[in-house]
Amino acid sequence: MTRWLGVALLPRADHLRAAIDIQRALGADHGLQPPLTPDGNLPHVTVFQGPFTDTLDPARDLGRIGAALSLPAEIHLGFTGIHYQPTGWVFLGLTRPSVLDKLQEETLAVLTPHLDQAAFDTSKDTSRYTEAERSSYARYGYRYTGEAYAPHITLGRTDEQAARTIVDTAPTRAEVGADWVFDRLSFYVMGENGAHARILAKRPLDAS
């Protein structure tokens, strides 16, 4: 049975609430979906997500990812702007320090053997992807790996015009902190539009 799952960085509690408030401020009139909540669809930075076979064990494999790296107690990412991403996505863009590249590389090393490649959507329209995104999608079934990795908190998805309006008016509608702090890794069930719908396993970044 195919399971659609992901690995993510979760924000510290105060920054989790800040992301929820930003989505509400920006999307109240424009239908950003799904709504972010503190106990449902969590704000997060995806490390990797996709379809997996039953050979994957979320708790075991999250432990393997964490144990392979020497991570700090907190990872700080800088805010780069509210971005539009085709098609209809609104992202809170974040910086990409080397620790994130190492985290994704180790995540891919642990999880690739469990990918259900037969479940990749080969009919998906990738015409608006960059070449690096198309290559990533063909190899892993996920748009943002390697050169194409783009750390972000997804604020939601809506129609094209509304998404562009949100991005254009964001500076006047919401205050966004310059520094975003993450302190946990999670293995999660993907929900609507790839949302972080339910935690299957989690661990502090610096768990021994």
PDB file of C-alpha atoms in Angstrom:
ATOM      1  CA  MET A   1       0.000   0.000   0.000  1.00  0.00           C
ATOM      2  CA  THR A   2       1.334   3.439  -0.943  1.00  0.00           C
ATOM      3  CA  ARG A   3       1.622   5.966   1.865  1.00  0.00           C
ATOM      4  CA  TRP A   4       2.110   9.672   1.147  1.00  0.00           C
ATOM      5  CA  LEU A   5       4.458  10.936   3.830  1.00  0.00           C
ATOM      6  CA  GLY A   6       7.094  13.568   4.478  1.00  0.00           C
ATOM      7  CA  VAL A   7       9.962  14.663   6.709  1.00  0.00           C
ATOM      8  CA  ALA A   8       9.925  18.252   7.959  1.00  0.00           C
ATOM      9  CA  LEU A   9      11.468  20.792  10.263  1.00  0.00           C
ATOM     10  CA  LEU A  10       8.917  22.166  12.737  1.00  0.00           C
ATOM     11  CA  PRO A  11       9.144  25.739  14.055  1.00  0.00           C
ATOM     12  CA  ARG A  12       9.619  26.602  17.688  1.00  0.00           C
ATOM     13  CA  ALA A  13       6.220  27.191  19.338  1.00  0.00           C
ATOM     14  CA  ASP A  14       6.298  30.996  19.074  1.00  0.00           C
ATOM     15  CA  HIS A  15       7.273  30.876  15.404  1.00  0.00           C
ATOM     16  CA  LEU A  16       4.656  28.225  14.679  1.00  0.00           C
ATOM     17  CA  ARG A  17       2.025  30.645  15.968  1.00  0.00           C
ATOM     18  CA  ALA A  18       3.587  33.509  13.996  1.00  0.00           C
ATOM     19  CA  ALA A  19       3.269  31.549  10.733  1.00  0.00           C
ATOM     20  CA  ILE A  20      -0.389  30.825  11.463  1.00  0.00           C
ATOM     21  CA  ASP A  21      -1.018  34.525  12.108  1.00  0.00           C
ATOM     22  CA  ILE A  22       0.727  35.498   8.865  1.00  0.00           C
ATOM     23  CA  GLN A  23      -1.401  33.097   6.835  1.00  0.00           C
ATOM     24  CA  ARG A  24      -4.550  34.550   8.376  1.00  0.00           C
ATOM     25  CA  ALA A  25      -3.418  38.120   7.745  1.00  0.00           C
ATOM     26  CA  LEU A  26      -2.561  37.447   4.109  1.00  0.00           C
ATOM     27  CA  GLY A  27      -5.194  34.933   3.160  1.00  0.00           C
ATOM     28  CA  ALA A  28      -8.320  36.071   4.968  1.00  0.00           C
ATOM     29  CA  ASP A  29      -9.828  37.570   1.803  1.00  0.00           C
ATOM     30  CA  HIS A  30      -8.198  35.271  -0.735  1.00  0.00           C
ATOM     31  CA  GLY A  31      -8.963  31.694   0.276  1.00  0.00           C
ATOM     32  CA  LEU A  32      -5.495  30.324   1.055  1.00  0.00           C
ATOM     33  CA  GLN A  33      -5.902  26.591   1.669  1.00  0.00           C
ATOM     34  CA  PRO A  34      -5.565  24.604   3.769  1.00  0.00           C
ATOM     35  CA  PRO A  35      -5.752  26.649   6.983  1.00  0.00           C
ATOM     36  CA  LEU A  36      -2.711  26.310   9.229  1.00  0.00           C
ATOM     37  CA  THR A  37      -3.492  25.372  12.841  1.00  0.00           C
ATOM     38  CA  PRO A  38      -1.435  24.520  15.957  1.00  0.00           C
ATOM     39  CA  ASP A  39      -2.999  21.050  16.234  1.00  0.00           C
ATOM     40  CA  GLY A  40      -3.787  20.118  12.638  1.00  0.00           C
ATOM     41  CA  ASN A  41      -2.033  21.378   9.513  1.00  0.00           C
ATOM     42  CA  LEU A  42       1.234  22.552  11.050  1.00  0.00           C
ATOM     43  CA  PRO A  43       3.488  25.214   9.556  1.00  0.00           C
ATOM     44  CA  HIS A  44       6.695  23.447   8.534  1.00  0.00           C
ATOM     45  CA  VAL A  45       9.675  23.361   6.214  1.00  0.00           C
ATOM     46  CA  THR A  46       9.574  20.198   4.128  1.00  0.00           C
ATOM     47  CA  VAL A  47      12.853  18.319   3.841  1.00  0.00           C
ATOM     48  CA  PHE A  48      11.349  15.683   1.552  1.00  0.00           C
ATOM     49  CA  GLN A  49       7.941  14.185   0.806  1.00  0.00           C
ATOM     50  CA  GLY A  50       6.511  11.567  -1.491  1.00  0.00           C
ATOM     51  CA  PRO A  51       4.932   8.123  -1.897  1.00  0.00           C
ATOM     52  CA  PHE A  52       6.407   5.293   0.171  1.00  0.00           C
ATOM     53  CA  THR A  53       6.019   1.546   0.438  1.00  0.00           C
ATOM     54  CA  ASP A  54       5.242  -0.331   3.640  1.00  0.00           C
ATOM     55  CA  THR A  55       8.951  -1.059   4.145  1.00  0.00           C
ATOM     56  CA  LEU A  56       9.345   2.435   5.588  1.00  0.00           C
ATOM     57  CA  ASP A  57       9.097   2.772   9.373  1.00  0.00           C
ATOM     58  CA  PRO A  58       8.647   6.475  10.300  1.00  0.00           C
ATOM     59  CA  ALA A  59      10.007   6.262  13.860  1.00  0.00           C
ATOM     60  CA  ARG A  60      12.944   4.034  12.913  1.00  0.00           C
ATOM     61  CA  ASP A  61      13.894   5.971   9.813  1.00  0.00           C
ATOM     62  CA  LEU A  62      13.530   9.406  11.398  1.00  0.00           C
ATOM     63  CA  GLY A  63      15.876   8.136  14.102  1.00  0.00           C
ATOM     64  CA  ARG A  64      18.346   6.994  11.446  1.00  0.00           C
ATOM     65  CA  ILE A  65      18.269  10.427   9.794  1.00  0.00           C
ATOM     66  CA  GLY A  66      18.816  12.270  13.066  1.00  0.00           C
ATOM     67  CA  ALA A  67      21.523   9.910  14.282  1.00  0.00           C
ATOM     68  CA  ALA A  68      23.544  10.323  11.086  1.00  0.00           C
ATOM     69  CA  LEU A  69      23.972  14.055  11.610  1.00  0.00           C
ATOM     70  CA  SER A  70      25.323  16.328  14.298  1.00  0.00           C
ATOM     71  CA  LEU A  71      22.520  18.874  14.471  1.00  0.00           C
ATOM     72  CA  PRO A  72      22.262  21.918  16.736  1.00  0.00           C
ATOM     73  CA  ALA A  73      19.381  22.293  19.176  1.00  0.00           C
ATOM     74  CA  GLU A  74      17.914  24.965  16.889  1.00  0.00           C
ATOM     75  CA  ILE A  75      18.274  25.832  13.228  1.00  0.00           C
ATOM     76  CA  HIS A  76      17.871  29.513  12.378  1.00  0.00           C
ATOM     77  CA  LEU A  77      16.674  30.431   8.890  1.00  0.00           C
ATOM     78  CA  GLY A  78      16.444  33.967   7.528  1.00  0.00           C
ATOM     79  CA  PHE A  79      13.302  35.338   5.902  1.00  0.00           C
ATOM     80  CA  THR A  80      13.746  36.051   2.168  1.00  0.00           C
ATOM     81  CA  GLY A  81      10.266  37.278   1.244  1.00  0.00           C
ATOM     82  CA  ILE A  82       6.708  36.215   0.508  1.00  0.00           C
ATOM     83  CA  HIS A  83       6.929  34.461  -2.852  1.00  0.00           C
ATOM     84  CA  TYR A  84       4.542  33.350  -5.558  1.00  0.00           C
ATOM     85  CA  GLN A  85       5.223  29.860  -6.930  1.00  0.00           C
ATOM     86  CA  PRO A  86       3.428  28.401  -9.955  1.00  0.00           C
ATOM     87  CA  THR A  87       0.710  27.435  -9.807  1.00  0.00           C
ATOM     88  CA  GLY A  88      -1.196  29.344  -7.159  1.00  0.00           C
ATOM     89  CA  TRP A  89       1.186  28.753  -4.246  1.00  0.00           C
ATOM     90  CA  VAL A  90       2.218  31.365  -1.665  1.00  0.00           C
ATOM     91  CA  PHE A  91       5.501  30.660   0.134  1.00  0.00           C
ATOM     92  CA  LEU A  92       7.248  32.275   3.077  1.00  0.00           C
ATOM     93  CA  GLY A  93      10.748  31.998   1.658  1.00  0.00           C
ATOM     94  CA  LEU A  94      13.704  31.087   3.861  1.00  0.00           C
ATOM     95  CA  THR A  95      17.469  30.892   3.510  1.00  0.00           C
ATOM     96  CA  ARG A  96      19.297  27.659   2.665  1.00  0.00           C
ATOM     97  CA  PRO A  97      22.313  27.138   4.932  1.00  0.00           C
ATOM     98  CA  SER A  98      24.552  24.132   4.396  1.00  0.00           C
ATOM     99  CA  VAL A  99      22.982  22.289   7.343  1.00  0.00           C
ATOM    100  CA  LEU A 100      19.747  21.997   5.337  1.00  0.00           C
ATOM    101  CA  ASP A 101      21.557  20.554   2.333  1.00  0.00           C
ATOM    102  CA  LYS A 102      23.202  17.966   4.588  1.00  0.00           C
ATOM    103  CA  LEU A 103      19.865  17.182   6.234  1.00  0.00           C
ATOM    104  CA  GLN A 104      18.159  16.645   2.891  1.00  0.00           C
ATOM    105  CA  GLU A 105      21.037  14.553   1.559  1.00  0.00           C
ATOM    106  CA  GLU A 106      20.872  12.231   4.571  1.00  0.00           C
ATOM    107  CA  THR A 107      17.073  12.092   4.385  1.00  0.00           C
ATOM    108  CA  LEU A 108      17.256  11.030   0.742  1.00  0.00           C
ATOM    109  CA  ALA A 109      19.915   8.425   1.541  1.00  0.00           C
ATOM    110  CA  VAL A 110      17.689   6.846   4.201  1.00  0.00           C
ATOM    111  CA  LEU A 111      14.339   7.130   2.419  1.00  0.00           C
ATOM    112  CA  THR A 112      15.054   6.551  -1.292  1.00  0.00           C
ATOM    113  CA  PRO A 113      15.068   2.735  -0.937  1.00  0.00           C
ATOM    114  CA  HIS A 114      11.472   2.980   0.348  1.00  0.00           C
ATOM    115  CA  LEU A 115      10.098   5.240  -2.399  1.00  0.00           C
ATOM    116  CA  ASP A 116       7.159   3.827  -4.343  1.00  0.00           C
ATOM    117  CA  GLN A 117       8.317   4.944  -7.774  1.00  0.00           C
ATOM    118  CA  ALA A 118       5.294   3.350  -9.441  1.00  0.00           C
ATOM    119  CA  ALA A 119       3.165   5.965  -7.660  1.00  0.00           C
ATOM    120  CA  PHE A 120       4.974   8.952  -9.232  1.00  0.00           C
ATOM    121  CA  ASP A 121       2.494  10.991 -11.266  1.00  0.00           C
ATOM    122  CA  THR A 122       4.136  10.861 -14.693  1.00  0.00           C
ATOM    123  CA  SER A 123       1.199  12.754 -16.235  1.00  0.00           C
ATOM    124  CA  LYS A 124       1.801  15.798 -14.047  1.00  0.00           C
ATOM    125  CA  ASP A 125       2.208  19.075 -15.938  1.00  0.00           C
ATOM    126  CA  THR A 126       5.767  20.203 -15.186  1.00  0.00           C
ATOM    127  CA  SER A 127       5.935  22.807 -17.952  1.00  0.00           C
ATOM    128  CA  ARG A 128       6.300  25.635 -15.430  1.00  0.00           C
ATOM    129  CA  TYR A 129       8.969  23.854 -13.398  1.00  0.00           C
ATOM    130  CA  THR A 130      12.602  24.844 -13.787  1.00  0.00           C
ATOM    131  CA  GLU A 131      14.913  22.280 -15.380  1.00  0.00           C
ATOM    132  CA  ALA A 132      16.304  21.431 -11.927  1.00  0.00           C
ATOM    133  CA  GLU A 133      12.767  20.961 -10.583  1.00  0.00           C
ATOM    134  CA  ARG A 134      11.835  18.661 -13.471  1.00  0.00           C
ATOM    135  CA  SER A 135      14.964  16.599 -12.886  1.00  0.00           C
ATOM    136  CA  SER A 136      14.200  16.375  -9.169  1.00  0.00           C
ATOM    137  CA  TYR A 137      10.608  15.344  -9.831  1.00  0.00           C
ATOM    138  CA  ALA A 138      11.611  12.658 -12.331  1.00  0.00           C
ATOM    139  CA  ARG A 139      14.134  11.151  -9.934  1.00  0.00           C
ATOM    140  CA  TYR A 140      12.346  11.453  -6.595  1.00  0.00           C
ATOM    141  CA  GLY A 141       8.703  12.349  -7.301  1.00  0.00           C
ATOM    142  CA  TYR A 142       9.292  15.642  -5.455  1.00  0.00           C
ATOM    143  CA  ARG A 143      10.029  18.999  -7.011  1.00  0.00           C
ATOM    144  CA  TYR A 144      12.511  20.433  -4.507  1.00  0.00           C
ATOM    145  CA  THR A 145      15.680  18.374  -4.040  1.00  0.00           C
ATOM    146  CA  GLY A 146      19.349  19.065  -4.688  1.00  0.00           C
ATOM    147  CA  GLU A 147      19.889  22.152  -6.804  1.00  0.00           C
ATOM    148  CA  ALA A 148      16.130  22.798  -6.762  1.00  0.00           C
ATOM    149  CA  TYR A 149      15.774  22.680  -2.971  1.00  0.00           C
ATOM    150  CA  ALA A 150      13.956  25.826  -1.852  1.00  0.00           C
ATOM    151  CA  PRO A 151      13.321  25.997   1.921  1.00  0.00           C
ATOM    152  CA  HIS A 152       9.978  27.614   2.676  1.00  0.00           C
ATOM    153  CA  ILE A 153       6.875  27.536   4.833  1.00  0.00           C
ATOM    154  CA  THR A 154       3.866  26.986   2.584  1.00  0.00           C
ATOM    155  CA  LEU A 155       1.254  29.586   3.466  1.00  0.00           C
ATOM    156  CA  GLY A 156      -1.296  27.954   1.178  1.00  0.00           C
ATOM    157  CA  ARG A 157      -2.652  27.685  -2.308  1.00  0.00           C
ATOM    158  CA  THR A 158      -5.392  29.587  -4.124  1.00  0.00           C
ATOM    159  CA  ASP A 159      -6.233  30.711  -7.646  1.00  0.00           C
ATOM    160  CA  GLU A 160      -3.528  32.382  -9.710  1.00  0.00           C
ATOM    161  CA  GLN A 161      -4.767  35.964  -9.502  1.00  0.00           C
ATOM    162  CA  ALA A 162      -5.415  35.782  -5.771  1.00  0.00           C
ATOM    163  CA  ALA A 163      -1.954  34.304  -5.142  1.00  0.00           C
ATOM    164  CA  ARG A 164      -0.281  37.107  -7.079  1.00  0.00           C
ATOM    165  CA  THR A 165      -2.361  39.718  -5.236  1.00  0.00           C
ATOM    166  CA  ILE A 166      -1.364  38.242  -1.878  1.00  0.00           C
ATOM    167  CA  VAL A 167       2.318  38.422  -2.758  1.00  0.00           C
ATOM    168  CA  ASP A 168       2.045  41.964  -4.139  1.00  0.00           C
ATOM    169  CA  THR A 169       0.245  43.263  -1.039  1.00  0.00           C
ATOM    170  CA  ALA A 170       2.051  41.174   1.594  1.00  0.00           C
ATOM    171  CA  PRO A 171       4.353  43.958   2.862  1.00  0.00           C
ATOM    172  CA  THR A 172       1.339  46.049   3.870  1.00  0.00           C
ATOM    173  CA  ARG A 173      -0.729  43.181   5.312  1.00  0.00           C
ATOM    174  CA  ALA A 174       1.666  41.285   7.576  1.00  0.00           C
ATOM    175  CA  GLU A 175       4.840  41.803   9.571  1.00  0.00           C
ATOM    176  CA  VAL A 176       7.274  38.937   9.138  1.00  0.00           C
ATOM    177  CA  GLY A 177      10.211  38.335  11.442  1.00  0.00           C
ATOM    178  CA  ALA A 178      13.704  38.247   9.966  1.00  0.00           C
ATOM    179  CA  ASP A 179      14.737  35.075  11.844  1.00  0.00           C
ATOM    180  CA  TRP A 180      12.810  31.789  11.966  1.00  0.00           C
ATOM    181  CA  VAL A 181      13.754  29.102  14.482  1.00  0.00           C
ATOM    182  CA  PHE A 182      13.177  25.351  14.116  1.00  0.00           C
ATOM    183  CA  ASP A 183      13.758  22.832  16.898  1.00  0.00           C
ATOM    184  CA  ARG A 184      12.203  19.485  15.864  1.00  0.00           C
ATOM    185  CA  LEU A 185      12.124  16.960  13.052  1.00  0.00           C
ATOM    186  CA  SER A 186       8.883  15.228  12.189  1.00  0.00           C
ATOM    187  CA  PHE A 187       7.657  12.416   9.990  1.00  0.00           C
ATOM    188  CA  TYR A 188       4.163  13.343   8.840  1.00  0.00           C
ATOM    189  CA  VAL A 189       1.152  12.272   6.818  1.00  0.00           C
ATOM    190  CA  MET A 190       0.593  14.490   3.788  1.00  0.00           C
ATOM    191  CA  GLY A 191      -2.800  16.168   3.630  1.00  0.00           C
ATOM    192  CA  GLU A 192      -4.421  18.679   1.277  1.00  0.00           C
ATOM    193  CA  ASN A 193      -1.854  20.276  -1.045  1.00  0.00           C
ATOM    194  CA  GLY A 194       0.910  18.382   0.757  1.00  0.00           C
ATOM    195  CA  ALA A 195       0.035  19.847   4.161  1.00  0.00           C
ATOM    196  CA  HIS A 196       1.564  18.529   7.407  1.00  0.00           C
ATOM    197  CA  ALA A 197      -1.677  16.816   8.418  1.00  0.00           C
ATOM    198  CA  ARG A 198      -0.612  14.396  11.169  1.00  0.00           C
ATOM    199  CA  ILE A 199       2.612  13.580  13.021  1.00  0.00           C
ATOM    200  CA  LEU A 200       3.755   9.966  12.878  1.00  0.00           C
ATOM    201  CA  ALA A 201       7.081  10.488  14.654  1.00  0.00           C
ATOM    202  CA  LYS A 202       9.100  13.439  15.928  1.00  0.00           C
ATOM    203  CA  ARG A 203      12.401  14.146  17.673  1.00  0.00           C
ATOM    204  CA  PRO A 204      14.391  17.156  18.873  1.00  0.00           C
ATOM    205  CA  LEU A 205      17.076  18.197  16.420  1.00  0.00           C
ATOM    206  CA  ASP A 206      19.876  17.434  18.860  1.00  0.00           C
ATOM    207  CA  ALA A 207      18.427  14.194  20.293  1.00  0.00           C
ATOM    208  CA  SER A 208      21.220  11.759  21.134  1.00  0.00           C
TER     209      SER A 208
END
